[in-house]
PDB file of C-alpha atoms in Angstrom:
ATOM      1  CA  UNK A   1     -54.182 -47.249-107.866  1.00  0.00           C
ATOM      2  CA  UNK A   2     -54.538 -46.497-104.153  1.00  0.00           C
ATOM      3  CA  UNK A   3     -57.389 -44.079-104.910  1.00  0.00           C
ATOM      4  CA  UNK A   4     -59.211 -46.804-106.843  1.00  0.00           C
ATOM      5  CA  UNK A   5     -58.625 -49.334-104.053  1.00  0.00           C
ATOM      6  CA  UNK A   6     -59.952 -46.846-101.487  1.00  0.00           C
ATOM      7  CA  UNK A   7     -63.098 -46.245-103.542  1.00  0.00           C
ATOM      8  CA  UNK A   8     -63.687 -49.987-103.948  1.00  0.00           C
ATOM      9  CA  UNK A   9     -63.090 -50.528-100.226  1.00  0.00           C
ATOM     10  CA  UNK A  10     -65.705 -47.861 -99.489  1.00  0.00           C
ATOM     11  CA  UNK A  11     -68.104 -49.634-101.888  1.00  0.00           C
ATOM     12  CA  UNK A  12     -67.450 -52.953-100.112  1.00  0.00           C
ATOM     13  CA  UNK A  13     -68.009 -51.492 -96.633  1.00  0.00           C
ATOM     14  CA  UNK A  14     -71.246 -49.748 -97.633  1.00  0.00           C
ATOM     15  CA  UNK A  15     -72.781 -52.583 -99.634  1.00  0.00           C
ATOM     16  CA  UNK A  16     -72.774 -50.852-103.020  1.00  0.00           C
ATOM     17  CA  UNK A  17     -74.382 -53.096-105.648  1.00  0.00           C
ATOM     18  CA  UNK A  18     -73.054 -53.591-109.184  1.00  0.00           C
ATOM     19  CA  UNK A  19     -74.916 -54.566-112.329  1.00  0.00           C
ATOM     20  CA  UNK A  20     -78.570 -55.391-112.928  1.00  0.00           C
ATOM     21  CA  UNK A  21     -78.406 -58.398-110.584  1.00  0.00           C
ATOM     22  CA  UNK A  22     -77.176 -56.109-107.768  1.00  0.00           C
ATOM     23  CA  UNK A  23     -74.018 -58.091-106.999  1.00  0.00           C
ATOM     24  CA  UNK A  24     -71.979 -57.056-103.989  1.00  0.00           C
ATOM     25  CA  UNK A  25     -68.202 -57.146-103.779  1.00  0.00           C
ATOM     26  CA  UNK A  26     -67.401 -60.346-101.840  1.00  0.00           C
ATOM     27  CA  UNK A  27     -63.734 -59.610-101.260  1.00  0.00           C
ATOM     28  CA  UNK A  28     -61.132 -57.020-102.092  1.00  0.00           C
ATOM     29  CA  UNK A  29     -57.357 -57.264-101.750  1.00  0.00           C
ATOM     30  CA  UNK A  30     -54.336 -55.186-102.716  1.00  0.00           C
ATOM     31  CA  UNK A  31     -50.918 -56.837-102.720  1.00  0.00           C
ATOM     32  CA  UNK A  32     -47.533 -55.208-102.082  1.00  0.00           C
ATOM     33  CA  UNK A  33     -47.073 -54.556-105.821  1.00  0.00           C
ATOM     34  CA  UNK A  34     -50.293 -52.521-105.815  1.00  0.00           C
ATOM     35  CA  UNK A  35     -52.319 -55.043-107.816  1.00  0.00           C
ATOM     36  CA  UNK A  36     -55.975 -55.182-106.792  1.00  0.00           C
ATOM     37  CA  UNK A  37     -58.160 -58.304-106.813  1.00  0.00           C
ATOM     38  CA  UNK A  38     -61.936 -57.833-106.704  1.00  0.00           C
ATOM     39  CA  UNK A  39     -64.268 -60.810-106.253  1.00  0.00           C
ATOM     40  CA  UNK A  40     -67.979 -60.700-107.040  1.00  0.00           C
ATOM     41  CA  UNK A  41     -70.284 -63.730-106.937  1.00  0.00           C
ATOM     42  CA  UNK A  42     -69.256 -65.621-110.081  1.00  0.00           C
ATOM     43  CA  UNK A  43     -66.605 -63.114-111.207  1.00  0.00           C
ATOM     44  CA  UNK A  44     -62.962 -62.239-110.479  1.00  0.00           C
ATOM     45  CA  UNK A  45     -61.510 -58.935-111.731  1.00  0.00           C
ATOM     46  CA  UNK A  46     -57.829 -57.977-111.498  1.00  0.00           C
ATOM     47  CA  UNK A  47     -56.416 -54.453-111.684  1.00  0.00           C
ATOM     48  CA  UNK A  48     -52.789 -53.537-112.164  1.00  0.00           C
ATOM     49  CA  UNK A  49     -50.830 -50.471-113.152  1.00  0.00           C
ATOM     50  CA  UNK A  50     -48.406 -50.989-116.037  1.00  0.00           C
ATOM     51  CA  UNK A  51     -46.396 -48.234-117.684  1.00  0.00           C
ATOM     52  CA  UNK A  52     -48.623 -45.450-116.408  1.00  0.00           C
ATOM     53  CA  UNK A  53     -51.837 -47.221-117.486  1.00  0.00           C
ATOM     54  CA  UNK A  54     -54.388 -49.106-115.431  1.00  0.00           C
ATOM     55  CA  UNK A  55     -55.175 -52.537-116.816  1.00  0.00           C
ATOM     56  CA  UNK A  56     -58.525 -54.132-115.917  1.00  0.00           C
ATOM     57  CA  UNK A  57     -58.391 -57.893-116.495  1.00  0.00           C
ATOM     58  CA  UNK A  58     -61.737 -59.645-116.865  1.00  0.00           C
ATOM     59  CA  UNK A  59     -62.614 -63.175-118.003  1.00  0.00           C
ATOM     60  CA  UNK A  60     -63.098 -63.287-121.773  1.00  0.00           C
ATOM     61  CA  UNK A  61     -66.306 -65.262-121.451  1.00  0.00           C
ATOM     62  CA  UNK A  62     -68.002 -62.254-119.868  1.00  0.00           C
ATOM     63  CA  UNK A  63     -67.964 -60.465-123.231  1.00  0.00           C
ATOM     64  CA  UNK A  64     -69.120 -63.522-125.197  1.00  0.00           C
ATOM     65  CA  UNK A  65     -72.772 -64.192-125.957  1.00  0.00           C
ATOM     66  CA  UNK A  66     -72.130 -67.890-126.539  1.00  0.00           C
ATOM     67  CA  UNK A  67     -71.629 -69.169-122.996  1.00  0.00           C
ATOM     68  CA  UNK A  68     -73.477 -70.241-119.890  1.00  0.00           C
ATOM     69  CA  UNK A  69     -72.452 -67.278-117.737  1.00  0.00           C
ATOM     70  CA  UNK A  70     -75.111 -65.042-116.210  1.00  0.00           C
ATOM     71  CA  UNK A  71     -76.033 -62.285-118.664  1.00  0.00           C
ATOM     72  CA  UNK A  72     -75.616 -59.491-116.122  1.00  0.00           C
ATOM     73  CA  UNK A  73     -71.833 -59.951-115.813  1.00  0.00           C
ATOM     74  CA  UNK A  74     -71.051 -57.883-118.916  1.00  0.00           C
ATOM     75  CA  UNK A  75     -73.110 -54.973-117.577  1.00  0.00           C
ATOM     76  CA  UNK A  76     -71.471 -55.377-114.173  1.00  0.00           C
ATOM     77  CA  UNK A  77     -68.048 -55.110-115.865  1.00  0.00           C
ATOM     78  CA  UNK A  78     -69.162 -51.991-117.762  1.00  0.00           C
ATOM     79  CA  UNK A  79     -70.277 -50.345-114.513  1.00  0.00           C
ATOM     80  CA  UNK A  80     -67.084 -51.438-112.742  1.00  0.00           C
ATOM     81  CA  UNK A  81     -64.832 -50.078-115.512  1.00  0.00           C
ATOM     82  CA  UNK A  82     -66.745 -46.772-115.507  1.00  0.00           C
ATOM     83  CA  UNK A  83     -66.055 -46.479-111.767  1.00  0.00           C
ATOM     84  CA  UNK A  84     -62.350 -47.248-112.305  1.00  0.00           C
ATOM     85  CA  UNK A  85     -62.116 -44.649-115.098  1.00  0.00           C
ATOM     86  CA  UNK A  86     -63.819 -42.020-112.932  1.00  0.00           C
ATOM     87  CA  UNK A  87     -61.373 -42.636-110.081  1.00  0.00           C
ATOM     88  CA  UNK A  88     -58.346 -42.867-112.404  1.00  0.00           C
ATOM     89  CA  UNK A  89     -58.836 -39.330-113.691  1.00  0.00           C
ATOM     90  CA  UNK A  90     -56.348 -38.694-116.490  1.00  0.00           C
ATOM     91  CA  UNK A  91     -54.653 -42.102-116.168  1.00  0.00           C
ATOM     92  CA  UNK A  92     -55.602 -44.283-119.174  1.00  0.00           C
ATOM     93  CA  UNK A  93     -57.637 -47.406-118.382  1.00  0.00           C
ATOM     94  CA  UNK A  94     -57.560 -50.472-120.649  1.00  0.00           C
ATOM     95  CA  UNK A  95     -59.710 -53.600-120.521  1.00  0.00           C
ATOM     96  CA  UNK A  96     -58.015 -56.914-121.268  1.00  0.00           C
ATOM     97  CA  UNK A  97     -59.863 -60.199-121.626  1.00  0.00           C
ATOM     98  CA  UNK A  98     -58.051 -63.097-119.972  1.00  0.00           C
TER      99      UNK A  98
END
């Protein structure tokens, strides 16, 4: 999880843009339990390690087509999860809608 946090921190510092709307990470935090909170404009993503797996928690509405959320958020989540999987290596990564 520390490797993922470090990569995200690098992305934050260097203004890396996510998704088709080019959203920047607004804030990034890792608590003492190792859980990571990532805030984008209009989106909060949580990461935690449970039983040797990395769980990516995203709002369920992001994956729904019947809502008023910006359409780029689903693509942003796809790009974000791909980055997490690349940094996680052999550690399984699961997406959970919350």
